Coordinates of C-alpha atoms in Angstrom, one line a residue:
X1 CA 0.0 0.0 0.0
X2 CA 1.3 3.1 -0.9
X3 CA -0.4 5.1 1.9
X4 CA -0.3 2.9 4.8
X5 CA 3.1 2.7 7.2
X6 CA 4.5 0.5 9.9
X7 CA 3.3 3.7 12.2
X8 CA 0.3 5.1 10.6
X9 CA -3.1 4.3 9.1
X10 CA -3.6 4.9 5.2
X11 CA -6.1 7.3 6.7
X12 CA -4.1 9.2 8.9
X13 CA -0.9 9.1 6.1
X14 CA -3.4 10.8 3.9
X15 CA -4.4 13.1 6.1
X16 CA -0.8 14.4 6.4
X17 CA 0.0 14.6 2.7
X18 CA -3.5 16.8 2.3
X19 CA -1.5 19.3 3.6
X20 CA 0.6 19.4 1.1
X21 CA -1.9 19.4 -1.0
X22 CA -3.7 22.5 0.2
X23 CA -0.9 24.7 1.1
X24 CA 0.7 24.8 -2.7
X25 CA -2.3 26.7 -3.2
X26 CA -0.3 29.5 -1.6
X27 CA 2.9 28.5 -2.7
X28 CA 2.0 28.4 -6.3
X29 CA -0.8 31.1 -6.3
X30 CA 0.9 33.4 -4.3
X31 CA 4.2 33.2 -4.3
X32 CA 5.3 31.6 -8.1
X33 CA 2.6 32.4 -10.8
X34 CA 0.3 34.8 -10.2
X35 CA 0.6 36.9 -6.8
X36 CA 4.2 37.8 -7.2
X37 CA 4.0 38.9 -10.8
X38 CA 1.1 41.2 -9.7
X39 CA 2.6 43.0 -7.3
X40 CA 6.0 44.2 -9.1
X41 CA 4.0 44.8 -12.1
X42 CA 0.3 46.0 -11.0
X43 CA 0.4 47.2 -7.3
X44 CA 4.3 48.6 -7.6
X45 CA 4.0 49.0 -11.6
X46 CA 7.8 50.4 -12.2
X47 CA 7.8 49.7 -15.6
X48 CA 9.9 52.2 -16.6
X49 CA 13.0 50.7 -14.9
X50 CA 12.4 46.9 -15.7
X51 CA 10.2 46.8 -12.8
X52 CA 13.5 46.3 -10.4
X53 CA 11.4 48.6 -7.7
X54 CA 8.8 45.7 -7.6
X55 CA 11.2 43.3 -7.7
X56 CA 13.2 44.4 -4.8
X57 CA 10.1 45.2 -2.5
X58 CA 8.8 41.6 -3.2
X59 CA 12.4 39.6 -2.4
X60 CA 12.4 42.0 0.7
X61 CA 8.2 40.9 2.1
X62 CA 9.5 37.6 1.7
X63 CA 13.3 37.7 3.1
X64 CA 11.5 39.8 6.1
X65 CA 9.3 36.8 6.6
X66 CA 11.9 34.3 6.4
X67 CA 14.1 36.1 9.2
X68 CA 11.1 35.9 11.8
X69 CA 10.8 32.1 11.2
X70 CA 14.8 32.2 11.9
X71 CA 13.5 34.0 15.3
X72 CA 11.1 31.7 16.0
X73 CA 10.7 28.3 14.4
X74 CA 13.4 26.7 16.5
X75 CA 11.9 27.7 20.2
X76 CA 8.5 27.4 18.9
X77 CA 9.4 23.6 17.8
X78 CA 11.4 23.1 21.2
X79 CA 7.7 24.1 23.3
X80 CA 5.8 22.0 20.5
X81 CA 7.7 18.9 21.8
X82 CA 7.9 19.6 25.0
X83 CA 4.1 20.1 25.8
X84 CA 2.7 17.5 22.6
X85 CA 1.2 20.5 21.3
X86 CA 2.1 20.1 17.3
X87 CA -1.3 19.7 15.7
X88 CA -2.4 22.9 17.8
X89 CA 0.5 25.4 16.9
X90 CA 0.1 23.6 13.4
X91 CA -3.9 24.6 13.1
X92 CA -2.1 28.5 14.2
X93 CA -0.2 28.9 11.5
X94 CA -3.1 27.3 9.4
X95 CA -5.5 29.6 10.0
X96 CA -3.5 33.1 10.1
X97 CA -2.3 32.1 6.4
X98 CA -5.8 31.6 5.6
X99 CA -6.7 35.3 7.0
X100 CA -3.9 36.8 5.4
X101 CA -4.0 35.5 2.5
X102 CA -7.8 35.9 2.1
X103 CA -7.0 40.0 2.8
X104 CA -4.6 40.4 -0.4
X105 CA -8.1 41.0 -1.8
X106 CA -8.2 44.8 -0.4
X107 CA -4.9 45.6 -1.5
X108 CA -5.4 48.1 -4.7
X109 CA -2.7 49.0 -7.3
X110 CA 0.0 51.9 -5.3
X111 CA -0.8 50.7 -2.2
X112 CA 2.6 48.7 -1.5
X113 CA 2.9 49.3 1.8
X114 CA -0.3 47.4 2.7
X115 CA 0.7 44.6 0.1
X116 CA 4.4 44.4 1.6
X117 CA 2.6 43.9 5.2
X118 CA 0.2 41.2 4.2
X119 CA 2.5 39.1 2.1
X120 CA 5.4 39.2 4.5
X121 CA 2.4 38.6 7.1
X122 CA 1.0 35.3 5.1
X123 CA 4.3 33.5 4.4
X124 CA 5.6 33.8 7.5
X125 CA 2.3 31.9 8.7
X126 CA 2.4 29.7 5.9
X127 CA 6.3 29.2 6.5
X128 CA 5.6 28.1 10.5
X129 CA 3.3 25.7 9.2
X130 CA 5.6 24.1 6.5
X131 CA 7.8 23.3 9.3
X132 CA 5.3 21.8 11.9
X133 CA 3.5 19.6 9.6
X134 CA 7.6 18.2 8.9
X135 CA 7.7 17.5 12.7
X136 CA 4.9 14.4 12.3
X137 CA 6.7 12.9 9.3
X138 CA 9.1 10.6 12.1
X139 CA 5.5 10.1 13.7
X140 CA 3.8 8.2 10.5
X141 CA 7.0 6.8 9.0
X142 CA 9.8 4.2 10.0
X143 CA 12.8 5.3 8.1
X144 CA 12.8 2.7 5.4
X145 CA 8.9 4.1 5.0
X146 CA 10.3 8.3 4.9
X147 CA 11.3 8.8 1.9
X148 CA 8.1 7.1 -0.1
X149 CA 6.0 8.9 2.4
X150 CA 7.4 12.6 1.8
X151 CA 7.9 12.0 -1.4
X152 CA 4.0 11.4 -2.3
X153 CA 3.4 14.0 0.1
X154 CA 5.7 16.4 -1.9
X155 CA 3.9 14.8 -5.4
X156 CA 0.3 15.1 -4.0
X157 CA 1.3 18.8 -3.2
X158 CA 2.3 19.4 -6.8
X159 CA -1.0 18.1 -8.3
X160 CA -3.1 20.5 -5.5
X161 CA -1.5 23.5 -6.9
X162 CA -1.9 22.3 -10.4
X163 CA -5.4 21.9 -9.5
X164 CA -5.5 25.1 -8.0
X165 CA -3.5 27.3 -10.6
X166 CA -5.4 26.0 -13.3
X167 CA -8.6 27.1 -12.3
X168 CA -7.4 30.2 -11.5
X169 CA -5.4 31.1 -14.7
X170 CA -8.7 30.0 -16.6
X171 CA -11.4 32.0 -14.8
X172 CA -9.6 34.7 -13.0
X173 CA -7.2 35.5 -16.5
X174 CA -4.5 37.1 -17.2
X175 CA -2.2 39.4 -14.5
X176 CA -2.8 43.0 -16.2
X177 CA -3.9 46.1 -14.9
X178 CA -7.1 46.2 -17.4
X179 CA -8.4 42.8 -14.9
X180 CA -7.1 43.8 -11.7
X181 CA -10.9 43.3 -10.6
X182 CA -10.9 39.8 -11.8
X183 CA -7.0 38.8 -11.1
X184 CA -7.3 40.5 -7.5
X185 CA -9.6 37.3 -6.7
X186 CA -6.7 35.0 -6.4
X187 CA -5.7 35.7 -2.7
X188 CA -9.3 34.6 -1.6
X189 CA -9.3 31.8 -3.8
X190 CA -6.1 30.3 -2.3
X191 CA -7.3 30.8 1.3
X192 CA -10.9 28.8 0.5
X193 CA -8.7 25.9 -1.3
X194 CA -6.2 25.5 1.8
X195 CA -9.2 26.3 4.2
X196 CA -11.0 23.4 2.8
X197 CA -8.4 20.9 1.3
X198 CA -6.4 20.8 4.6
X199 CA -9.6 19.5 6.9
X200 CA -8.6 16.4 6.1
X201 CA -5.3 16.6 7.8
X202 CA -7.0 18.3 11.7
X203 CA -9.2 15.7 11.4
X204 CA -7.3 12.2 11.0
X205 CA -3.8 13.2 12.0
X206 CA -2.5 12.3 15.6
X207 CA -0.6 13.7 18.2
X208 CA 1.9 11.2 19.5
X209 CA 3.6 13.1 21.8
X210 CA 3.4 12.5 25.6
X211 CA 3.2 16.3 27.1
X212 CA 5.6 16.9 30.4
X213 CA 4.5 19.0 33.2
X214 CA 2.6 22.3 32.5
X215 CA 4.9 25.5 33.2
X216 CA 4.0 29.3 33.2
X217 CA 3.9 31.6 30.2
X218 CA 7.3 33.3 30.2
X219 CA 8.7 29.0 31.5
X220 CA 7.7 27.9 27.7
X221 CA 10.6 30.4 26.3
X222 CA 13.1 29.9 28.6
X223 CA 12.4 25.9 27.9
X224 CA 12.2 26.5 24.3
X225 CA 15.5 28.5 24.2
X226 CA 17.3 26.0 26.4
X227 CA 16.4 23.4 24.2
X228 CA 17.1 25.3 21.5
X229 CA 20.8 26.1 23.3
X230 CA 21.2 22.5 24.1
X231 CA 20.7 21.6 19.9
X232 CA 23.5 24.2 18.7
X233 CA 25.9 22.2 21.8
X234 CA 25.2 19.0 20.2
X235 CA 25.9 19.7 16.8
X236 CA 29.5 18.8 17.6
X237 CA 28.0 15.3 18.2
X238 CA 25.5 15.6 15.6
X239 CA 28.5 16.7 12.8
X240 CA 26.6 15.1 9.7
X241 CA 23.1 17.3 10.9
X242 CA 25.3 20.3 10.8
X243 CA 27.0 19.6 7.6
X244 CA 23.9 19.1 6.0
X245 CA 21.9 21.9 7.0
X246 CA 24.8 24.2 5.7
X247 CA 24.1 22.3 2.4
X248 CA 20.6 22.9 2.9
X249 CA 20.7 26.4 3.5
X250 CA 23.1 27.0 0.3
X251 CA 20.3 24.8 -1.9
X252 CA 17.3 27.0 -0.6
X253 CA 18.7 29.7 -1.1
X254 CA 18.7 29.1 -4.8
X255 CA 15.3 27.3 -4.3
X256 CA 14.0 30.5 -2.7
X257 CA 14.9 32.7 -5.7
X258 CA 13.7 30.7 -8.3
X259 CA 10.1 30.2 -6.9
X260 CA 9.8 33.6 -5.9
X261 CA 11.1 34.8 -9.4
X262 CA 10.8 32.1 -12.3
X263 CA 7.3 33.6 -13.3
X264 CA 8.4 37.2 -13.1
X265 CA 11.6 36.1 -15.6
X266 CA 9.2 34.8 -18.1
X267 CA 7.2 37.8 -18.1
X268 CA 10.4 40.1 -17.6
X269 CA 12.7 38.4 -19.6
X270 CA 11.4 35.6 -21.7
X271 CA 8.6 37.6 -22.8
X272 CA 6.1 34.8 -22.5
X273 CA 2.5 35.2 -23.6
X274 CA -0.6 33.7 -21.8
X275 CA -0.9 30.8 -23.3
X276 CA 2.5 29.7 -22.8
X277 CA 2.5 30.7 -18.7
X278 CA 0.0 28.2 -18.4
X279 CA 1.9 25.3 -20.5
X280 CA 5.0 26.6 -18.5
X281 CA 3.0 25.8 -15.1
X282 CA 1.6 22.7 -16.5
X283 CA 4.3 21.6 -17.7
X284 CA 6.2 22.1 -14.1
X285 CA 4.3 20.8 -11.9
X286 CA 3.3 17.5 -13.6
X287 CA 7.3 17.0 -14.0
X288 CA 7.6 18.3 -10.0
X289 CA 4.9 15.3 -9.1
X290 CA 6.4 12.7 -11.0
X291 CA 10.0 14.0 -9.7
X292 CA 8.5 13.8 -6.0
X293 CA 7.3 10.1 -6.3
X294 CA 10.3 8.9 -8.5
X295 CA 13.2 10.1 -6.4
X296 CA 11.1 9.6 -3.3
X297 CA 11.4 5.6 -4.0
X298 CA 14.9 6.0 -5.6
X299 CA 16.0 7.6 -2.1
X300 CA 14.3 4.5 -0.1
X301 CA 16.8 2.2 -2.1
X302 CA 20.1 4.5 -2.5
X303 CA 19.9 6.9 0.3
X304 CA 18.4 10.5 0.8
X305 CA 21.6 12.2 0.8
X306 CA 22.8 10.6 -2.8
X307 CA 19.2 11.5 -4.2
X308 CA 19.7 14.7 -2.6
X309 CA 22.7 15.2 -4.8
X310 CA 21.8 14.0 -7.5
X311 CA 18.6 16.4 -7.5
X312 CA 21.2 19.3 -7.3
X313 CA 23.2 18.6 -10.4
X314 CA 19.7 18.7 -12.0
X315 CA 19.3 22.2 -10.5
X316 CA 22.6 23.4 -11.8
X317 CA 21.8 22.4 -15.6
X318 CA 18.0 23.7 -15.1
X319 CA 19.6 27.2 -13.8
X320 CA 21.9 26.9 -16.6
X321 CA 19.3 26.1 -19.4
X322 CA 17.1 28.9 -17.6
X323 CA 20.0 31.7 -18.4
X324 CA 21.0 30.7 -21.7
X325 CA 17.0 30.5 -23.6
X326 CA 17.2 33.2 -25.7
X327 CA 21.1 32.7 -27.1
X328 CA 20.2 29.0 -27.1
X329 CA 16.9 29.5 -28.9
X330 CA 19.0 32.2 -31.2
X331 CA 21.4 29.2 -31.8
X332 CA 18.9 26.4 -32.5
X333 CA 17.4 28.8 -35.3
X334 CA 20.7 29.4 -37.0
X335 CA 21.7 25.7 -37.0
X336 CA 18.2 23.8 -38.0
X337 CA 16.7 26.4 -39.9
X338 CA 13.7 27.2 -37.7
X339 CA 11.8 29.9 -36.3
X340 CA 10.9 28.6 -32.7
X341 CA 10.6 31.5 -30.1
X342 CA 12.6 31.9 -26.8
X343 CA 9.4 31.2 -24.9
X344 CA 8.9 27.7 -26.3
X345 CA 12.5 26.8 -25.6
X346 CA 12.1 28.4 -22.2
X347 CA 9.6 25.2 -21.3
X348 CA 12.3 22.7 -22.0
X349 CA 14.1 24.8 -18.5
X350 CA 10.8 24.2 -17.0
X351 CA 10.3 20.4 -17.4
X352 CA 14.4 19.9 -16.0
X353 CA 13.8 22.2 -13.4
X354 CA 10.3 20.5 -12.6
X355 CA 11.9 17.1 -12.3
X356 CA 14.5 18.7 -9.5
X357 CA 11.8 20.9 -7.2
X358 CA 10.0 18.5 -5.8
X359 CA 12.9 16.1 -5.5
X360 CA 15.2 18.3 -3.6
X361 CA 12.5 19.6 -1.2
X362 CA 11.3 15.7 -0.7
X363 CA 15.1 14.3 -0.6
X364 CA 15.9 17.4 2.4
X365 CA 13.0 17.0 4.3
X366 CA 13.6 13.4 4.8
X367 CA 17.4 13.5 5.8
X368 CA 16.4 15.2 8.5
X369 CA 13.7 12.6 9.5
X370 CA 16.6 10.5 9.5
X371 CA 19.4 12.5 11.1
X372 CA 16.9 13.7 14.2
X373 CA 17.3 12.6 17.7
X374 CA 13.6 10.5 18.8
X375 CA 11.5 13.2 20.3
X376 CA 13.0 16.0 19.2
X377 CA 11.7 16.1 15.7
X378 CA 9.5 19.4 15.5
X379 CA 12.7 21.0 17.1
X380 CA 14.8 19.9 14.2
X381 CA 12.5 20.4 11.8
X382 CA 12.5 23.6 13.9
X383 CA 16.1 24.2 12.9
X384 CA 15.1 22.5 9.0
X385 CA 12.8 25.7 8.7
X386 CA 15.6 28.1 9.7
X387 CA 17.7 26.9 7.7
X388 CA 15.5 26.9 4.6
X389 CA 14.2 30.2 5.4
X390 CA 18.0 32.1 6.7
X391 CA 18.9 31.1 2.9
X392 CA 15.7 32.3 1.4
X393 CA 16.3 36.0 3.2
X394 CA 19.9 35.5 2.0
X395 CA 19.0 34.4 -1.5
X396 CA 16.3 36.7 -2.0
X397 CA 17.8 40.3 -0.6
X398 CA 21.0 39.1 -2.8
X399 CA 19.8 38.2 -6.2
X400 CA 17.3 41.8 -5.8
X401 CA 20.6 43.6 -5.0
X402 CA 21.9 41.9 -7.9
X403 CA 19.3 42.5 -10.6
X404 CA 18.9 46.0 -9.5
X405 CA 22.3 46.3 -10.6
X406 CA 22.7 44.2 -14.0
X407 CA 19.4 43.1 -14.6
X408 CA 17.5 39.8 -13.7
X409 CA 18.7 37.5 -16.6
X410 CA 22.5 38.0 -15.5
X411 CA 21.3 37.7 -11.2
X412 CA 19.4 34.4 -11.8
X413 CA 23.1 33.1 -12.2
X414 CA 23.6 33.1 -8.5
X415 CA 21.3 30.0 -8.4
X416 CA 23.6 27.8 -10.2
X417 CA 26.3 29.1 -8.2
X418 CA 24.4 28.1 -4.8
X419 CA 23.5 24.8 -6.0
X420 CA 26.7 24.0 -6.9
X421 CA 28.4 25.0 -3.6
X422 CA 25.6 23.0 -1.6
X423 CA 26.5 20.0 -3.6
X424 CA 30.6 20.2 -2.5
X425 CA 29.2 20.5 1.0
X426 CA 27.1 17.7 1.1
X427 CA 29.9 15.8 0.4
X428 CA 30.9 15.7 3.7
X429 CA 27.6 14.0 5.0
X430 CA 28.0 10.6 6.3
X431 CA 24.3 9.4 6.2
X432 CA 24.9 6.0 8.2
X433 CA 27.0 7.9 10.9
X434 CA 24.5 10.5 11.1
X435 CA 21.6 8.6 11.5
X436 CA 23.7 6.5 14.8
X437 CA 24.6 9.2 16.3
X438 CA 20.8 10.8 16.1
X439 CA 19.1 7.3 17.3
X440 CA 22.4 7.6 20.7
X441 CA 20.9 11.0 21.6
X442 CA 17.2 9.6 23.0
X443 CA 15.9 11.6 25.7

């Protein structure tokens, strides 16, 4: 069965991948295709300097949201463990995405200071509960079971925001000024499909946890920071954890960048027209799905970390294939005698990069699964989401200083330079050792 575990119930396993599946409504409709390329273009509008105004304000809501889940992911994941209180901060972050989200609606073209607020406001929700729903994947899978599991989690996410996306490119149109009234839709679209596709997952999902005695208010953060304290001390011990989330936090960082700005290059630089932003999505997130079950039963039979790598060199040649579309498409005309367009050979970026996205994601989330010490898995995945999130602020504020100054084809360069260095650092991971030394540190 492809659902049911030697820990959980097909029920309750599918109850923890439908939140996957509802929150890349938010990913996808907010942050990729449509939200993103409305605010630089719509709401900010500086068209007369490439839109690199827009560009920079919307890397900045997003790296501003990333650095408060550096803040606070760790201690918050520290107090989750600590009381058996996941599903409850996880139905938090749950619902403020869904209000936050829902209120993109009222933000009108020049009014960027209220759109900045309310998209660095949504992600950061939707960021805490990325990470807590990560914390029950050592709950509902033995380790042989991780990588299947995240990985159909990962692939059933992918076809909710194809599901999603679709509908909304089809009946809210095109992002344009002349349908702002239509387009602006999208933010309480994305609310009602998490709202609703994620009931599912508070219904069946358990908490496994054991709680320990109940402490004041201002007890929980001291507890959470000392826990917190006591992680960083053990990383010593725990060398292969560290090592890899420095790899991580090299890989999101070029992660970060390309699914905050891949649909703002086609528009910006590509020069893509409707119909082919919607094969382009297509396209990605059927290749994303089958990417996220394929390497998630690879990675059950060679390891997480080697699919892990693997899905990195893939990123280097997607960033690659991504920076070179319009001299490649120039060159393919000159040497077969055709007349394709830059935006067609653009998809062929799309599909490679597809393959990689949920892959990586899938492949990451699991080694730490693997690498975390029993009962201490929120905290980790605690530490998972700041690393993930410290590179996305990095990533992010760097590539907008760098288009600003030689222009977003040339900056989307950087990604292929951060995949590349997380690849030589994972290197150093020692995936048996790790996962000894995490199983010695029991609590």
């Amino acid at each position: 069965m492809v659902w049911a575990t030697s820990r959980a119930s097909r029920r309750e396993v599918f109850g923890w991948a439908m939140f996957d599946f509802a929150n890349q409504a938010y990913t996808l409709l907010i942050i990729t295709v449509v939200y993103g390329d409305l605010f630089t273009r719509v709401i900010v509008g500086d068209a007369g300097d490439d839109y690199r105004l827009g560009n920079l304000l919307w890397g900045s809501a997003l790296a501003l949201s990333y650095l408060a889940v550096v803040v606070t992911a760790p201690v918050l994941g520290a107090v989750m463990d600590y009381t058996a209180t996941k599903k409850r901060f996880l139905f938090a972050g749950y619902a403020a995405t869904v209000a936050a989200t829902a209120a993109l609606y009222t933000v009108e073209p020049g009014q960027v200071a209220l759109g900045f607020a309310l998209i660095a406001l949504s992600s950061y929700a939707y960021c805490l509960g990325e990470a807590f729903i990560a914390g029950f994947l050592p709950d509902i899978a033995g380790p042989r079971e991780m990588g299947r599991v995240s990985g159909v989690g990962w692939s059933l996410g992918y076809l909710g925001g194809l599901c999603a996306t679709a509908f909304t490119v089809l009946v809210l149109g095109e992002v344009s000024a002349e349908n702002f009234e239509r387009i602006r839709w999208v933010g309480p679209f994305a609310a009602a499909f998490f709202l609703v596709c994620a009931v599912p997952t508070f219904l069946w999902l358990r908490e496994r946890g054991r709680a320990q005695p109940r402490l004041a208010g201002r007890e929980y953060v001291a507890l959470g920071l000392s826990r917190v304290a006591r992680t960083l001390h053990s990383l010593g011990y725990l060398r292969d954890l560290g090592i890899f989330m420095a790899s991580l936090l090299l890989a999101m960082s070029g992660l970060a960048i390309i699914l905050s700005y891949a649909f703002i290059y086609g528009a910006q630089v590509i020069g893509w027209d409707e119909g082919v932003r919607l094969i382009m999505f297509v396209v990605t997130q059927i290749s994303a799905a089958a990417g996220a079950v394929g390497f998630g039963l690879v990675q059950d039979r060679l390891g997480a970390k080697r699919t892990y790598m693997a899905t990195l060199l893939i990123w280097v040649a997607a960033i690659l294939l991504i920076w070179a579309t319009p001299q490649l498409t120039a060159l393919l005309n000159g040497l077969l005698g055709v007349a394709w367009e830059a935006q067609h050979v653009f998809l062929a970026a799309g599909c490679t990069a597809g393959l990689a996205l949920g892959a990586c994601q899938s492949a990451g989330r699991t080694l730490v699964g693997l690498l975390a010490p029993p009962g201490r898995s929120a905290e980790l995945f605690g530490f998972w989401g700041v690393s993930t999130k410290l590179a996305a602020a990095f990533g992010l504020v760097a590539v907008g200083a760098l288009q600003a100054a030689v222009g977003l084809q040339s900056a989307i360069l950087l990604c292929a330079a951060l995949f590349a260095a997380a690849f030589l650092v994972a290197l150093g991971v020692d995936e048996a050792r790790g996962r000894a030394r995490g199983q010695a540190l029991v609590e």
